[in-house]
Coordinates of C-alpha atoms in Angstrom, one line a residue:
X120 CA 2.9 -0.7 -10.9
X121 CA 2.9 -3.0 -13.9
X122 CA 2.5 -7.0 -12.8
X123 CA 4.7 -7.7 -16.1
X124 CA 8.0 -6.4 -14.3
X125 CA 7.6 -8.5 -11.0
X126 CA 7.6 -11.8 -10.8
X127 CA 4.6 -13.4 -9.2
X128 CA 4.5 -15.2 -5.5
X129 CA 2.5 -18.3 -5.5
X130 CA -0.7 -17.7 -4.2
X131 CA -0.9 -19.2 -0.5
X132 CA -4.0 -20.7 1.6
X133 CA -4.0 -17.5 4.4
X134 CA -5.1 -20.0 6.8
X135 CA -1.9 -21.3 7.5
X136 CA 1.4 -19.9 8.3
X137 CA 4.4 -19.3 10.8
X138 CA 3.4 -19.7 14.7
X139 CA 2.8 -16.1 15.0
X140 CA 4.7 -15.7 18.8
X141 CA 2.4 -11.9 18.3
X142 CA 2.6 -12.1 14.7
X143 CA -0.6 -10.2 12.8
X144 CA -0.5 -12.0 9.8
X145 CA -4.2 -12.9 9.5
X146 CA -5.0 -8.9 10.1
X147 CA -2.5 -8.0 7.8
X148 CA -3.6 -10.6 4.9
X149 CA -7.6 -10.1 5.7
X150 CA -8.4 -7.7 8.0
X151 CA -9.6 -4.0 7.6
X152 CA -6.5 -2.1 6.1
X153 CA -7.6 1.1 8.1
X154 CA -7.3 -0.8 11.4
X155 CA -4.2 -2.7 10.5
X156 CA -2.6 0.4 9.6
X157 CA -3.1 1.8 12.9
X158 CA -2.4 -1.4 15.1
X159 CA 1.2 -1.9 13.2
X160 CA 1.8 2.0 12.6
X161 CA 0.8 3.2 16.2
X162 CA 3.5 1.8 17.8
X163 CA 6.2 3.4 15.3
X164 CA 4.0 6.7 16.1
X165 CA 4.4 6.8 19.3
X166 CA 8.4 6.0 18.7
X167 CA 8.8 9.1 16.3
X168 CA 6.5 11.6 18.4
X169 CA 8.9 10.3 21.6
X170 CA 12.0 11.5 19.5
X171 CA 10.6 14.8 18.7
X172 CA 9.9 15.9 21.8
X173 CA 13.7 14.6 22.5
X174 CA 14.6 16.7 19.5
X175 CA 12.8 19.7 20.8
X176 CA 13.7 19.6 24.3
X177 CA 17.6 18.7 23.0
X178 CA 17.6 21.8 21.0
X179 CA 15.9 23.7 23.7
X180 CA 19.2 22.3 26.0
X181 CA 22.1 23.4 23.7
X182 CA 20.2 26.9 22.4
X183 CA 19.8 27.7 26.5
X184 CA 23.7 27.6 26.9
X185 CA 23.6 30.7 25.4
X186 CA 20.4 32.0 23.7
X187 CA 21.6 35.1 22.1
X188 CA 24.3 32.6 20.0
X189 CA 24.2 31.3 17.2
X190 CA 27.4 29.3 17.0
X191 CA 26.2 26.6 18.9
X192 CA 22.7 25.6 17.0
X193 CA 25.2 26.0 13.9
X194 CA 28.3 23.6 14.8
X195 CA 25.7 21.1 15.6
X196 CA 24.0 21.3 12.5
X197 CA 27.1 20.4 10.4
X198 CA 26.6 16.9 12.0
X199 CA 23.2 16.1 10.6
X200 CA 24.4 15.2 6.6
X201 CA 26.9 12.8 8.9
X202 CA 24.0 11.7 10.7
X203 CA 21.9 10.9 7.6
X204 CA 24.2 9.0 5.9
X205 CA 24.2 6.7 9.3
X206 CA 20.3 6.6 8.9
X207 CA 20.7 5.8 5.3
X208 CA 23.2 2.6 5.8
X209 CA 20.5 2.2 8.9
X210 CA 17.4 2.2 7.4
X211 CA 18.4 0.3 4.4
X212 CA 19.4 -2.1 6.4
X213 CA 16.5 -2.2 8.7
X214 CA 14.4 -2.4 5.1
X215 CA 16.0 -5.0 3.0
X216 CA 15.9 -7.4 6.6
X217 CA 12.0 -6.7 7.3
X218 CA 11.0 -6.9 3.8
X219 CA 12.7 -10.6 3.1
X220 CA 11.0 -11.4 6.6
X221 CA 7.8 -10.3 5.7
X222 CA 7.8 -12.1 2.7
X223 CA 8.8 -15.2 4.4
X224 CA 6.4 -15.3 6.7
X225 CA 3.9 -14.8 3.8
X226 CA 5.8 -18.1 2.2
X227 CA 6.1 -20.1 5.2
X228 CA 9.5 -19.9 4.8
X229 CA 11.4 -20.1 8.9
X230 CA 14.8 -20.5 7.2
X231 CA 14.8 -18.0 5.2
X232 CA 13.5 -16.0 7.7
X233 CA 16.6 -17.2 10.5
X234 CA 19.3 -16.6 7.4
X235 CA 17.8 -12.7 7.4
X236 CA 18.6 -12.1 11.0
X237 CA 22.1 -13.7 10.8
X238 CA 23.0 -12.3 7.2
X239 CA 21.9 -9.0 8.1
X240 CA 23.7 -8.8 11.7
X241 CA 27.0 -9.9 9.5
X242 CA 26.0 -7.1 7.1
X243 CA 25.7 -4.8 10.5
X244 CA 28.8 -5.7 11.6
X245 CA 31.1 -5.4 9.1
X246 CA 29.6 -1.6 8.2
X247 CA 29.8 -0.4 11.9
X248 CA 33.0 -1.2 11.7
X249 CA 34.3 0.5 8.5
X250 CA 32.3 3.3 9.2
X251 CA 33.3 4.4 12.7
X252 CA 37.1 3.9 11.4
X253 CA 36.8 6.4 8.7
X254 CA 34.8 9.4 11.1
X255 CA 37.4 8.8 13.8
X256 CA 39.8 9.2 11.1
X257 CA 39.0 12.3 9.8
X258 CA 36.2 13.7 11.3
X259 CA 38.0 17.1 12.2
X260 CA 38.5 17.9 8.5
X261 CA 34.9 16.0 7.6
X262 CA 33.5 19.0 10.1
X263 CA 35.9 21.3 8.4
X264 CA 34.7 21.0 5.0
X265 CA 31.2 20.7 5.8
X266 CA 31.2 24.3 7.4
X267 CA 32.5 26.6 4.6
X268 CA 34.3 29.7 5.6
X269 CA 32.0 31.8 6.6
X270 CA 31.6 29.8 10.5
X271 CA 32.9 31.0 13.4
X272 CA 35.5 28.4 15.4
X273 CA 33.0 28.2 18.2
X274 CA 31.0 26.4 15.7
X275 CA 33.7 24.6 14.6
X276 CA 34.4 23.2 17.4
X277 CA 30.8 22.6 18.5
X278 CA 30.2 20.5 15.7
X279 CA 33.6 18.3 16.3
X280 CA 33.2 17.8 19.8
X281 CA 29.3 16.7 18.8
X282 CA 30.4 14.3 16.3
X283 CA 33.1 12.2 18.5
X284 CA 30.6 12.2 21.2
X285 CA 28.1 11.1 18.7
X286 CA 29.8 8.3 16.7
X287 CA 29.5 5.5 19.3
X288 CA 25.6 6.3 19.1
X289 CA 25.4 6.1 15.6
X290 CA 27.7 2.5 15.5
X291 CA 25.1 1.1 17.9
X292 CA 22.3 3.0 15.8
X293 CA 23.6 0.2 12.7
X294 CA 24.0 -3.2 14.7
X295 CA 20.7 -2.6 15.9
X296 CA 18.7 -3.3 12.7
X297 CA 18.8 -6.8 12.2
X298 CA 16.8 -7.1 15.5
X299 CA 14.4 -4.3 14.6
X300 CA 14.2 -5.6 10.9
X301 CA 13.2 -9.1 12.4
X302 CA 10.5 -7.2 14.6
X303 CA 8.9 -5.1 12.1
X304 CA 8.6 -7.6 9.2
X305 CA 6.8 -9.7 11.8
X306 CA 4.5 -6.9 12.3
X307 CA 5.6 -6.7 16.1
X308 CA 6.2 -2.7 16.2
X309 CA 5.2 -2.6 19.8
X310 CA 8.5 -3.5 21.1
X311 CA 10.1 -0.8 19.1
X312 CA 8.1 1.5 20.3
X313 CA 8.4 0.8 23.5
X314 CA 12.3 1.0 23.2
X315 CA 12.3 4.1 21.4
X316 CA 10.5 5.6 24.5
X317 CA 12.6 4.1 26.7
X318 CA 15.8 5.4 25.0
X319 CA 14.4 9.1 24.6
X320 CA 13.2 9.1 28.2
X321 CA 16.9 8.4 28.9
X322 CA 18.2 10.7 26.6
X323 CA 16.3 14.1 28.0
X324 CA 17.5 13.0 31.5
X325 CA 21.1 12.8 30.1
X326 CA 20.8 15.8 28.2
X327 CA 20.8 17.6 31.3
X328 CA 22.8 16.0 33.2
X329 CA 25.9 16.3 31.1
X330 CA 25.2 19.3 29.1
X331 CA 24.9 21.7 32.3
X332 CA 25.5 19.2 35.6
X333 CA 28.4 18.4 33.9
X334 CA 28.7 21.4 31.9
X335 CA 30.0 19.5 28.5
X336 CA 27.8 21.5 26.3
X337 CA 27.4 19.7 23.0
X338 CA 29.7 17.5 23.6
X339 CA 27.5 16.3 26.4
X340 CA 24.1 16.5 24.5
X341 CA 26.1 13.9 21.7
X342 CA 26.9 11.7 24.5
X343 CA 23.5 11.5 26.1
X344 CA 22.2 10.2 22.6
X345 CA 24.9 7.7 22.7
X346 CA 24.2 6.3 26.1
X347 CA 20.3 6.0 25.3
X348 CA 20.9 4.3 22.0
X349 CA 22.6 1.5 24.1
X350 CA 19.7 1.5 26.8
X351 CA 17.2 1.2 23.7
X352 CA 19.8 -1.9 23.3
X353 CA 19.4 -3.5 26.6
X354 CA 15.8 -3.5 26.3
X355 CA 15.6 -5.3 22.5
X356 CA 17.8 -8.1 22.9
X357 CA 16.5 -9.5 25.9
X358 CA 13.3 -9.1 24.3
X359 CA 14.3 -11.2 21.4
X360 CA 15.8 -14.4 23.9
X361 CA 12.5 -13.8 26.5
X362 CA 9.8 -14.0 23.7
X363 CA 11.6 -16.5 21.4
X364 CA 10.9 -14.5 18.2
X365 CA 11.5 -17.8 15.8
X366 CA 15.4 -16.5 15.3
X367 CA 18.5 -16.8 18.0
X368 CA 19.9 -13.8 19.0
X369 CA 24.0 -15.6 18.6
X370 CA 25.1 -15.1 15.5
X371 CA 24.5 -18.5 13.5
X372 CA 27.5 -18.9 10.8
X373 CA 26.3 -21.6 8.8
X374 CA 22.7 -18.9 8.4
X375 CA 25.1 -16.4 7.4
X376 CA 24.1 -16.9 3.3
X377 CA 25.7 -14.7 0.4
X378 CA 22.3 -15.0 -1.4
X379 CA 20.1 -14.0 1.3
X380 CA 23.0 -11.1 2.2
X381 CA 22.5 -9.9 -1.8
X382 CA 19.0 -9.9 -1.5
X383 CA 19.2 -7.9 1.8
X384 CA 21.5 -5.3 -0.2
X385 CA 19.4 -5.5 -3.4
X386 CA 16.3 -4.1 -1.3
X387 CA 18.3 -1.3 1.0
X388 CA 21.0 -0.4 -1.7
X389 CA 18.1 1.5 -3.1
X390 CA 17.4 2.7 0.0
X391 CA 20.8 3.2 1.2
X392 CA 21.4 5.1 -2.4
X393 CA 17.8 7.2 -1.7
X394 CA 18.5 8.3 1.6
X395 CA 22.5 8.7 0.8
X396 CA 21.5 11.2 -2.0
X397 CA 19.5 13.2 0.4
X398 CA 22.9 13.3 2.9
X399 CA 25.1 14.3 0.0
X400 CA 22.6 17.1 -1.0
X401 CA 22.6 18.0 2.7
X402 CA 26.5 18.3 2.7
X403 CA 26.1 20.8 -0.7
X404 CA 23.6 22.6 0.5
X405 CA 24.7 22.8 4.4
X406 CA 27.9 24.5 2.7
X407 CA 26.1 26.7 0.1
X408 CA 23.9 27.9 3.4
X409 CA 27.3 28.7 5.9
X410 CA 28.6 30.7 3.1
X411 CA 25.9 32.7 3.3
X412 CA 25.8 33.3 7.4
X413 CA 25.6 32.1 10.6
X414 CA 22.3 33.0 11.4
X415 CA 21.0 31.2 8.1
X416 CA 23.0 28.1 9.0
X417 CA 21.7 28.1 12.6
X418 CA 17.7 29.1 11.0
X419 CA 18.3 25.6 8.7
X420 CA 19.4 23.7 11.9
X421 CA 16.7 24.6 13.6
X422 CA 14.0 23.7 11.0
X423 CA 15.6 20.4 9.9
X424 CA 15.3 19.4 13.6
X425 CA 11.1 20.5 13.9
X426 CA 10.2 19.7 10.3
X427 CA 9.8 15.9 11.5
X428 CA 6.8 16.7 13.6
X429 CA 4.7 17.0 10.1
X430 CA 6.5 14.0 8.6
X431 CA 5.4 11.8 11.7
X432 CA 2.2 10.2 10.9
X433 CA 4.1 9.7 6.9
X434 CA 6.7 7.5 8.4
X435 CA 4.4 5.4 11.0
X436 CA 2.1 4.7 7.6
X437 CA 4.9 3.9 5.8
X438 CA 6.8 1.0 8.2
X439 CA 3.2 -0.1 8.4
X440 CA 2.5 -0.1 4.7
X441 CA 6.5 -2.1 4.3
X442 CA 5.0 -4.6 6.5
X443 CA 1.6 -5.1 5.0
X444 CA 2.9 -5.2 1.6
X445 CA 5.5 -7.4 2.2
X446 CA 3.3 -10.2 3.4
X447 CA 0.5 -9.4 1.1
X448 CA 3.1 -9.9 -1.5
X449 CA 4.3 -13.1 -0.2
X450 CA 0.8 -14.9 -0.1
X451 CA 0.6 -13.4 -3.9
X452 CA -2.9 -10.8 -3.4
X453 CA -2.7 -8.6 -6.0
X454 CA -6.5 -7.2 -5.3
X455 CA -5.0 -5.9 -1.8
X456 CA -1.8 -5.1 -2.2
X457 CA -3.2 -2.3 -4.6
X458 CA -5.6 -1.6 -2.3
X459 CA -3.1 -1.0 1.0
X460 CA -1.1 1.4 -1.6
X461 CA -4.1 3.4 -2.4
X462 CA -5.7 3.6 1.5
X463 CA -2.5 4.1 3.2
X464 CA -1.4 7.1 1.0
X465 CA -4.8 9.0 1.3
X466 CA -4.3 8.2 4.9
X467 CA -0.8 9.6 4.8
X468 CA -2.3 12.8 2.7
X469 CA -4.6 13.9 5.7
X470 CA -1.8 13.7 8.2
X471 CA 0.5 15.3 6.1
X472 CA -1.6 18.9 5.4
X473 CA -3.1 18.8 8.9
X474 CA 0.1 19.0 10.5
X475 CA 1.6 20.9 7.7
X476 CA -1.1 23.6 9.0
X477 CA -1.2 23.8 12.6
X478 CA 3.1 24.4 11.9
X479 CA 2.6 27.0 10.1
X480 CA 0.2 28.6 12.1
X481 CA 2.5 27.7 15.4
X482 CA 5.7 28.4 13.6
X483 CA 6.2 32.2 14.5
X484 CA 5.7 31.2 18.3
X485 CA 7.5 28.1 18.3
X486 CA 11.1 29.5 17.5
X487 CA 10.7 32.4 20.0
X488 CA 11.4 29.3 22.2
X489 CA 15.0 28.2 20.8
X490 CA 16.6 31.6 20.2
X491 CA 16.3 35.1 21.2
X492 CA 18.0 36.4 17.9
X493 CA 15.1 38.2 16.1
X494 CA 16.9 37.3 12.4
X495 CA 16.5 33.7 13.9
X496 CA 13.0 33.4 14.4
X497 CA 12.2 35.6 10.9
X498 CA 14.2 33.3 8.9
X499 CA 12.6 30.2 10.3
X500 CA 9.4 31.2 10.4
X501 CA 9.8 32.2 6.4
X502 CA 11.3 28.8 5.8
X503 CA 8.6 27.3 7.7
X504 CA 5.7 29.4 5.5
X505 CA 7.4 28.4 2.1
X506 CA 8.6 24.5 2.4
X507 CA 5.7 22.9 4.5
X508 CA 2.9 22.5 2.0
X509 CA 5.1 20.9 0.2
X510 CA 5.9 17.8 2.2
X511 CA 2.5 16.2 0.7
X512 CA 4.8 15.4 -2.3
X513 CA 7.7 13.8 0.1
X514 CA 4.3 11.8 1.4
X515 CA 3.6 10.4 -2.1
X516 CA 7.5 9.5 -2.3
X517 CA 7.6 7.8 1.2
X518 CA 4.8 5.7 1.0
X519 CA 5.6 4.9 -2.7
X520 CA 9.3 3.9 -1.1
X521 CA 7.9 1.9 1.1
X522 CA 6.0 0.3 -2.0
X523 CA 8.6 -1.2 -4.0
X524 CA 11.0 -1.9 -1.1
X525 CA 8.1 -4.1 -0.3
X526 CA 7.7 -6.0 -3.1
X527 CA 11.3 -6.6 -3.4
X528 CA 11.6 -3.9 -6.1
X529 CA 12.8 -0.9 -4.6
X530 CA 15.2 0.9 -7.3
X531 CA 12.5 2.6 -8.9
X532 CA 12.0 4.3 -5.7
X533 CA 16.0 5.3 -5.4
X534 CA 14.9 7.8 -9.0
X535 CA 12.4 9.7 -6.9
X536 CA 14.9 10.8 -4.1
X537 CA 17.8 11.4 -6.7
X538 CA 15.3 13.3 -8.9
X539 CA 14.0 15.5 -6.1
X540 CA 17.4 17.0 -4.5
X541 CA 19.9 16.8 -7.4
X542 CA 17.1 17.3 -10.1
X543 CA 15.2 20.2 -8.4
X544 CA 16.6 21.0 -5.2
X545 CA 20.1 21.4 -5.6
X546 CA 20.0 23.4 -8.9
X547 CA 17.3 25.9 -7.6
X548 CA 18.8 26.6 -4.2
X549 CA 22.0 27.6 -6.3
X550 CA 19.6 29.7 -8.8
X551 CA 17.7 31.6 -6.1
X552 CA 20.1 31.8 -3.4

């Protein structure tokens, strides 16, 4: 990163600062890296390992309606490009918000700090809105085109009926945000974490309830993530009123700034844009893989939802590392913020090939569990053999992400996403395939 490009943060006494109400600013401005890392990144581990056991045990659900399908596993997956471009709005949200609090906390700034909240929850609003419009609009022929021509209508259907349970989920998924944004740029991940258990807990009870007590099928498993998402709900906002973290949780008008609201877009457009490009490469290559089969579309669904137990530890660093930076940026330490970047990615590096490992060592087992279709479980565990290695680059582009969204510079890191799937991705599954 070249200091020329970035304009420099006046350098701040660490001694002072915002009333911390759990804040770990003085760790996270001088304390061990390693150990800061860990205290802020557990938390968000914990979260993620909690949603893939929900992942597993929810695919274990809908593959157990009927094992020797593979119709079901399929409709589902046309969901997940809809899915990610929810996550992308979400997490773009969720980064431009903790970034400008994590810098204000690192200026002493409190206003700025209570015009994040309320210009991201307007921000929130306004895209839950537009957004759920347009999928209950058209989400029949959305699910349509996603699934090609050669899908049976059982999928079809499985994947509409999945998505119209799923859309009140994903609307809650985007007014959440601002209230995690607020928590993470503070450093406060624990509370997260303990939501996100809290809402998966729920969700695998649900799950059975409604996909065989009920006997919805994936209807039922969609509206089980729903309810959960709003229990994850119930548990943040009180949080936010009990523990008085420096911002009111009713919206403030008058805090509602268009500068703060560009700055918050500024950051997660990148983001937004990054994760966006991934979702739109998912929608070309989700239809380039139905046209070639149904078992090869239900083979991708079923390694796009277990790839995430390698990537784990990557995204724990990486909110950590956003957080860090953030407020090492804000109190204008160059000498460390080079240093987190450096320590954190090595850390992220060892995660990354361990897991990447033990996956594809488990992988053959593993799949015997979600299907009893033997040209399941071959293509899976082929997919598994040849892509896993090569999430230690998608380690370097995380943490790097997480870098420049940081600093307040994050476009560079939109290039390495675009790059990746429409650069490489996209053009070689087309060439091979």
């Amino acid at each position: 990163m070249s200091n020329k490009t970035i304009e420099q943060p006046v350098l701040r006494d660490n001694s002072q600062g915002i009333p911390d109400n759990g804040d770990s600013k003085s760790g996270i401005l001088g304390g061990s890296i390693f150990g800061t890392t860990v205290k802020i990144g557990t938390p968000i581990l914990v979260s993620f390992i909690f949603m893939f056991l929900y992942n597993m045990v929810d695919t274990l659900f809908l593959a157990n309606i009927d094992r020797s399908s593979t119709a079901i596993i399929s409709g589902v997956s046309l969901v997940l490009p809809i899915y990610n471009l929810f996550l992308a709005l979400s997490t773009g949200l969720r980064v431009g918000i903790s970034s400008l609090v994590a810098r204000s906390i690192g200026e002493d700034n409190h206003q700025k700090l209570a015009n994040s909240f309320n210009s991201g929850l307007f921000i929130a609003i306004i895209l839950t809105v537009i957004t759920l419009t347009i999928f209950y609009w058209r989400h029949e022929q959305i699910i349509l085109f996603l699934a090609g021509e050669r899908l049976e209508p059982e999928a079809i259907q499985a994947g509409i009926d999945y998505l119209v349970y799923l859309l009140p989920g994903l609307g809650l998924l985007l007014l959440g945000q601002p209230f995690i944004g607020v928590l993470w740029g503070k450093g406060l991940t624990v509370p997260f974490g303990i939501a996100m258990v809290i809402s998966n807990i729920f969700n695998v009870i649900l799950d059975a309830v409604f996909i065989f007590k009920f006997k919805m099928g994936p209807a039922g498993a969609a509206l089980a993530t729903s309810v959960s998402m709003g229990v994850a709900g119930l548990y943040l906002v009180p949080y936010f009123v009990i523990r008085k973290i420096s911002v009111s949780v009713w919206p403030k008008m008058k805090q509602i700034k268009k500068k703060i609201i560009m700055e918050i877009c500024n950051i997660g457009f990148s983001q937004v844009f990054s994760t966006f490009s991934v979702s739109v490469a998912f929608m070309i290559l989700n239809r380039l893989i139905s046209s070639i089969g149904q078992t090869e579309m239900n083979s991708w669904g079923l390694c796009y939802r277990l790839d995430s137990f390698v990537l784990m530890p990557v995204y724990a660093i990486s909110g950590a590392t956003l957080v860090m930076l953030g407020q090492t940026f804000g109190n204008g330490n160059w000498e460390r913020l080079k240093k987190i970047y450096h320590s954190n990615l090595f850390f992220a590096f060892i995660c990354v090939f361990a897991l990447a490992v033990l996956y594809i060592i488990g992988a053959p087992y593993l799949f015997k569990l979600f299907s009893n279709v033997e040209a399941v479980i071959r293509s899976s565990v082929l997919q598994v053999r040849i892509v896993t290695l090569s999430f230690l680059g998608l380690a370097l582009e995380i943490i790097s992400t997480s870098t420049f969204q940081g600093i307040g510079k994050p476009f560079a890191a939109f290039w390495l996403a675009a790059i990746r799937m429409f650069g490489f991705a996209i053009p070689l599954s087309y060439f091979t395939v």
